[in-house]
Amino acid sequence: MKLKFLIPLAMFAVLVGFLAVGLNRDPHEVPSPLVNKAAPAFNVAQLAAADKNFSPADLQGQVWMLNVWASWCVACRVEHPVLLEFGKSHAVPLIGLDYKDQRPDAMKFLATHGNPYDLSAYDNDGRVGIDYGVYGVPETFIIDKHGVIRHKQIGPITPEVLAGTILPLINELKKAS
Amino acid sequence: MIPELGHFALILALCVTAVLGTLPLLGAHQGRREWIVLARPAAQAFFLLVATAFGALAWSFYSNDFSVTYVAEHSNSKLPTMYRLGAVWGGHEGSLLLWMFMLSGWTFAVAQLSRTLDDAMVARVLGVLGLVATSLLLFILLTSNPFGRLLPAAEDGNDLNPLLQDPGLVFHPPMLYMGYVGFSVAFAFAIAALLSGRLDAAWARWSRPWTTTAWIFLTLGIALGSWWAYYTLGWGGWWFWDPVENASFMPWLLGTALLHSLAVTEKRGTFKSWTVLLAIGAFSLSLLGTFLVRSGVLTSVHAFATDPRRGIFILVLLVLVVGSSLTLFAWRAPKVALGGSFALMSRETFLLAGNVLLVVACGSVLLGTLYPLFIDALNLGKISVGPPYFNAVFVPVMAPALFLMAVAPIARWKHADAKEMAQRLWIAGAVSVIAAFAIPLLMGGVTLLTALGFLLAFWVGGSMVLQIVRRFKAGVPPLSFWAMQLGHLGIAVFVIGITMVGGFQEEKDVRMEPGDTVLVGGHQFKFNGARQVMGPNYEASRGEFEVSKNGSVQQMLYPEKRKYFSSEMPMTNAAISPGITRDVYVSMGEPLEGKAWAVRVYFKPFVDWIWAGALLMALGGVCAVSDRRYRLRVKAAEAARITALQGATS
């Protein structure tokens, strides 16, 4: 057997190796360059009280969670019960960022499905979302006492993600100085 | 009841292909006639059973049987009938069944149209097809059964993805799959040749029409998809180098190389192992395309629901089919692949060089498509590869291939005379150099790419005219002569199209109030406002645009922004005024405050030449398949059979 006739087979074997590894990766999961960077500052009106503003600086010194949601977002409805449960525990302040939404729609959504948030910031034109690199809703950020983003969750929070990733991280961050 | 019948037929088909994939192959190997003759009836039964299953699924869609999960997910009672049938292949399970239906159709065709081929060879070819069918049927039945029931039944279906509700989409997948799957026949012939050790001109002659037919369908399928993207997506482009587009383009490139290589093998008896490798490669890339589309390892606009279990199954299948055929190739090809010799300056060399360039082009597309996956697998980060890479790599590889396209047909086999060729081609060279500068200057500016585009298009076209003139001196040429000329003319026309669009299209994104006008490419567009209209399963904002040129109104255009009831996703339906030398194209963006709209207007010179080129190529393929040589052979065979029958009865 001549070796050159084995070349196609060898090339194919390499290709299969890569495809096999690739199968276990999710191409939609884009790592956020914001992780371990300071959370971008903003100052926008609150959803429920339009005359009051919210800024991440208000929560300096605390571990907190920022959840990007919208009334038009179907996947948000999936994660909503998990958030409601989490909100009841009052582990950390849970701030919503109502993204590219209409105020009446958003209020109606919270009235119908329950409100897990301590408060929601109202990002009508999506500018805060751009600063946070939001490309799909829902997304969730965990921010530490120094205002640094420590984790970004893309897509709905499932009970597994909450128990396996988010709660341990929050406990660890709360203990840290 | 009907869906269960379909499911049952599919299971029976699996049993039949299991027989088809084993006994005839063993029989041909051991010379057992009673196993060899099983191949044809098994192939026929396979086709009938899959056709029954396919019919059952189509009936479930037609009769709105929402107790079938797949129907409930992809159809809706308000969906027009034509789209209900198109919805049969609107999702994963159904498109696999369509794949299988095509495979059974090709298998059936081979069984029916191979009367003159010796029985052992037919048994091997059908056996290989049977093996492919068995593995894919297992895949369908184990992971992607389209006949699963939904209990209790849904009241109404989810509706077909609005993007797919388009006449183009009813025909695009069947065409494409006919092509994809058609390469399985060339593949089966190649494997059969390796198994039997008979890799000769007769083998190439038999493979050729099958390969050409598959190639015609693939060409048309790709062109249809591109045309559909152009007029439906509203992005104004015709090719996006999306992974799924690439998945269909790679087999096309290898298939094109295979067509040429087969011609050499038939006429000169050389390039044998190369031809076999291309036949394996073209079908392997079809399978790889299926893997890429169905497993979700890459992000694509063709976002299908993904399931890792399916991915692993297809990967295993890929390893089995491609791995075993390449192993067989490594083992057998050195023994069977002896060919004649040829000089460096010969048609063989030119064809081989063109072939290598096509393979390199295919390799670069493969690399670009899989690069994000490679980088991710090596933990080097997440990247995406876009059109700039493909354009930068593809043009330099294809330019010399186009150059050779004009040279190779002029060259003699075995030993060509460079001086004689130069004497014949200099006129084409002169014309193409003049065109390369004159046309872009007339259109408004010479750039490297536009000059190169016209140079190559006129070089290919010029050589073609010279060949035709010379050929006519020897009498009216046969169809096979026109096959090559039309195919190459198609490429020239296509290159003119992409050069014109790439170099001279105009595009404007504007905010328009009712009464506003905008001037693009010498045409004036007046926006008369938008109004609400109702469709069968959507409502739309329909804009009205008055197109005028030099002050006289030419035409009204009505682009739409549709909202389908079943999904909130808005859909753009661009309005196009087509023409031989230009398209004007209006698509509606977002509604702005008041009655204003964001509007995108394009002027696209010669854009339809892109698809006209593809049509000409396909037409060339039709000429090749219907050439007298093949018909004569069939007739001679028929006559021989009739004589034999008469002999037997008298």
Coordinates of N, CA and C in Angstrom, one line a residue, chain B residues 261-357:
Chain B
S261 N -13.0 15.3 -14.5 CA -12.1 14.2 -14.3 C -12.7 12.9 -14.9
L262 N -14.0 12.7 -14.8 CA -14.7 11.6 -15.4 C -14.5 11.6 -16.9
A263 N -14.6 12.8 -17.5 CA -14.4 12.9 -18.9 C -13.1 12.4 -19.3
V264 N -12.1 12.8 -18.5 CA -10.7 12.3 -18.9 C -10.6 10.8 -18.7
T265 N -11.1 10.3 -17.6 CA -11.0 8.9 -17.4 C -11.7 8.1 -18.5
E266 N -12.9 8.6 -19.0 CA -13.6 7.9 -20.1 C -12.8 8.0 -21.4
K267 N -12.3 9.2 -21.7 CA -11.7 9.3 -23.0 C -10.2 8.9 -23.0
R268 N -9.5 9.1 -21.9 CA -8.1 8.8 -22.0 C -7.6 7.7 -21.0
G269 N -8.5 7.2 -20.1 CA -8.1 6.2 -19.2 C -7.2 6.6 -18.1
T270 N -7.0 7.9 -18.0 CA -6.1 8.4 -16.9 C -6.9 9.0 -15.8
F271 N -6.2 9.5 -14.7 CA -6.8 10.2 -13.6 C -7.7 9.2 -12.8
K272 N -7.5 7.9 -12.9 CA -8.5 7.0 -12.3 C -8.7 7.2 -10.8
S273 N -7.6 7.1 -10.1 CA -7.7 7.2 -8.6 C -8.2 8.6 -8.2
W274 N -7.8 9.6 -9.0 CA -8.2 10.9 -8.7 C -9.7 11.0 -8.9
T275 N -10.3 10.4 -9.9 CA -11.7 10.5 -10.2 C -12.5 9.8 -9.0
V276 N -11.9 8.6 -8.6 CA -12.6 7.9 -7.5 C -12.6 8.7 -6.3
L277 N -11.4 9.3 -6.0 CA -11.4 10.1 -4.8 C -12.4 11.3 -4.8
L278 N -12.5 11.9 -6.0 CA -13.5 13.0 -6.1 C -14.9 12.5 -5.9
A279 N -15.2 11.3 -6.4 CA -16.5 10.8 -6.3 C -16.8 10.5 -4.8
I280 N -15.8 10.0 -4.1 CA -16.0 9.8 -2.7 C -16.1 11.1 -1.9
G281 N -15.3 12.1 -2.4 CA -15.3 13.4 -1.7 C -16.6 14.1 -1.9
A282 N -17.1 14.1 -3.1 CA -18.3 14.9 -3.4 C -19.5 14.4 -2.5
F283 N -19.6 13.1 -2.4 CA -20.7 12.5 -1.5 C -20.4 12.7 -0.1
S284 N -19.1 12.6 0.3 CA -18.8 12.8 1.7 C -19.1 14.2 2.2
L285 N -18.9 15.2 1.3 CA -19.2 16.6 1.6 C -20.7 16.8 1.7
S286 N -21.5 16.0 0.9 CA -22.9 16.1 1.0 C -23.3 15.6 2.4
L287 N -22.7 14.5 2.9 CA -23.0 14.0 4.2 C -22.5 15.0 5.3
L288 N -21.3 15.5 5.1 CA -20.8 16.5 6.0 C -21.7 17.7 6.1
G289 N -22.2 18.1 5.0 CA -23.2 19.2 5.0 C -24.4 18.9 5.8
T290 N -24.9 17.7 5.7 CA -26.0 17.2 6.5 C -25.6 17.3 8.0
F291 N -24.4 16.9 8.3 CA -24.0 16.9 9.7 C -23.9 18.4 10.2
L292 N -23.3 19.3 9.4 CA -23.2 20.6 9.9 C -24.5 21.3 10.1
V293 N -25.5 21.0 9.1 CA -26.8 21.7 9.2 C -27.6 21.1 10.4
R294 N -27.5 19.8 10.6 CA -28.4 19.1 11.5 C -27.8 19.0 13.0
S295 N -26.5 19.3 13.2 CA -26.0 19.0 14.5 C -25.8 20.3 15.3
G296 N -25.9 21.5 14.6 CA -25.8 22.7 15.3 C -24.4 23.0 15.8
V297 N -23.3 22.4 15.2 CA -22.0 22.8 15.7 C -21.5 24.1 15.2
L298 N -22.3 24.7 14.2 CA -21.9 26.0 13.7 C -23.2 26.9 13.8
T299 N -23.0 28.2 14.0 CA -24.1 29.1 13.9 C -24.4 29.5 12.5
S300 N -25.6 29.6 12.2 CA -26.0 29.8 10.8 C -27.4 30.5 10.7
V301 N -27.7 31.2 9.6 CA -29.0 31.7 9.5 C -30.0 30.6 9.4
H302 N -29.6 29.4 8.9 CA -30.5 28.3 8.8 C -30.6 27.6 10.2
A303 N -31.1 28.3 11.2 CA -31.1 27.8 12.5 C -32.2 26.8 12.7
F304 N -31.7 25.5 12.8 CA -32.6 24.4 13.1 C -32.5 24.1 14.5
A305 N -33.6 23.5 15.1 CA -33.5 23.0 16.4 C -32.4 21.9 16.4
T306 N -31.5 22.0 17.4 CA -30.4 21.0 17.5 C -30.5 20.1 18.6
D307 N -29.9 19.0 18.5 CA -30.0 17.9 19.5 C -28.7 17.2 19.4
P308 N -27.9 17.2 20.5 CA -26.5 16.6 20.4 C -26.6 15.2 20.1
R309 N -27.6 14.5 20.5 CA -27.7 13.0 20.3 C -27.7 12.8 18.8
R310 N -28.5 13.6 18.0 CA -28.5 13.5 16.6 C -27.1 13.8 16.0
G311 N -26.4 14.8 16.6 CA -25.1 15.1 16.1 C -24.2 14.0 16.2
I312 N -24.2 13.3 17.3 CA -23.3 12.1 17.5 C -23.6 11.0 16.5
F313 N -24.9 10.8 16.3 CA -25.3 9.8 15.4 C -24.8 10.1 14.0
I314 N -25.0 11.3 13.5 CA -24.5 11.7 12.2 C -23.0 11.6 12.1
L315 N -22.3 11.9 13.2 CA -20.9 11.8 13.1 C -20.4 10.4 13.0
V316 N -21.1 9.5 13.8 CA -20.8 8.1 13.6 C -21.0 7.6 12.2
L317 N -22.1 8.0 11.7 CA -22.5 7.7 10.3 C -21.5 8.1 9.3
L318 N -21.0 9.4 9.5 CA -20.0 10.0 8.7 C -18.7 9.2 8.7
V319 N -18.4 8.8 10.0 CA -17.1 8.0 10.1 C -17.2 6.7 9.4
L320 N -18.4 6.1 9.6 CA -18.6 4.7 9.0 C -18.5 4.8 7.4
V321 N -19.3 5.8 6.9 CA -19.4 5.8 5.4 C -18.1 6.3 4.8
V322 N -17.7 7.5 5.3 CA -16.5 8.1 4.7 C -15.2 7.4 5.1
G323 N -15.1 7.1 6.4 CA -13.9 6.4 6.8 C -13.7 5.1 6.1
S324 N -14.8 4.3 6.0 CA -14.6 3.0 5.3 C -14.3 3.1 3.8
S325 N -14.9 4.2 3.2 CA -14.6 4.3 1.8 C -13.2 4.8 1.5
L326 N -12.7 5.7 2.4 CA -11.3 6.1 2.2 C -10.3 5.0 2.5
T327 N -10.7 4.2 3.5 CA -9.8 3.0 3.8 C -9.8 2.1 2.6
L328 N -11.0 1.9 2.0 CA -11.0 1.0 0.8 C -10.2 1.7 -0.3
F329 N -10.3 3.0 -0.4 CA -9.5 3.7 -1.4 C -8.0 3.5 -1.2
A330 N -7.6 3.7 0.0 CA -6.1 3.5 0.3 C -5.7 2.1 0.0
W331 N -6.6 1.2 0.2 CA -6.2 -0.2 0.0 C -6.2 -0.6 -1.5
R332 N -7.3 -0.2 -2.2 CA -7.5 -0.7 -3.6 C -7.0 0.2 -4.7
A333 N -7.0 1.5 -4.4 CA -6.7 2.4 -5.5 C -5.3 2.2 -6.1
P334 N -4.2 1.9 -5.3 CA -2.9 1.7 -5.9 C -2.9 0.6 -6.9
K335 N -3.8 -0.4 -6.8 CA -3.8 -1.5 -7.7 C -4.5 -1.2 -9.0
V336 N -5.6 -0.5 -8.9 CA -6.4 -0.3 -10.1 C -6.1 1.0 -10.9
A337 N -5.3 1.9 -10.3 CA -5.2 3.2 -10.8 C -3.9 3.3 -11.7
L338 N -3.9 2.6 -12.8 CA -2.8 2.8 -13.7 C -3.3 3.5 -14.9
G339 N -2.7 4.6 -15.4 CA -3.2 5.3 -16.5 C -2.2 5.5 -17.6
G340 N -2.6 6.1 -18.7 CA -1.6 6.5 -19.7 C -0.8 7.7 -19.3
S341 N 0.3 7.9 -20.0 CA 1.1 9.1 -19.7 C 0.7 10.2 -20.6
F342 N 1.1 11.4 -20.2 CA 0.9 12.6 -21.0 C 1.9 13.6 -20.8
A343 N 2.1 14.5 -21.8 CA 3.2 15.5 -21.7 C 2.7 16.6 -20.8
L344 N 3.7 17.4 -20.3 CA 3.3 18.6 -19.4 C 2.4 19.5 -20.1
M345 N 2.7 19.7 -21.4 CA 1.8 20.6 -22.2 C 0.8 19.8 -22.9
S346 N -0.4 19.6 -22.3 CA -1.4 18.8 -22.9 C -2.7 19.1 -22.2
R347 N -3.8 18.6 -22.8 CA -5.1 18.9 -22.3 C -5.3 18.3 -20.9
E348 N -4.7 17.1 -20.8 CA -4.7 16.4 -19.5 C -4.2 17.3 -18.4
T349 N -3.0 17.9 -18.6 CA -2.4 18.8 -17.6 C -3.3 19.9 -17.3
F350 N -3.9 20.6 -18.3 CA -4.8 21.7 -18.0 C -6.0 21.3 -17.2
L351 N -6.5 20.2 -17.6 CA -7.7 19.7 -16.9 C -7.4 19.3 -15.4
L352 N -6.2 18.7 -15.3 CA -5.8 18.3 -13.9 C -5.5 19.6 -13.1
A353 N -4.9 20.6 -13.7 CA -4.6 21.9 -13.0 C -6.0 22.5 -12.6
G354 N -6.9 22.5 -13.5 CA -8.2 23.1 -13.2 C -8.9 22.4 -12.1
N355 N -8.8 21.0 -12.1 CA -9.3 20.2 -11.1 C -8.7 20.5 -9.7
V356 N -7.4 20.6 -9.7 CA -6.7 20.9 -8.4 C -7.2 22.2 -7.9
L357 N -7.3 23.2 -8.8 CA -7.8 24.5 -8.3 C -9.2 24.4 -7.7

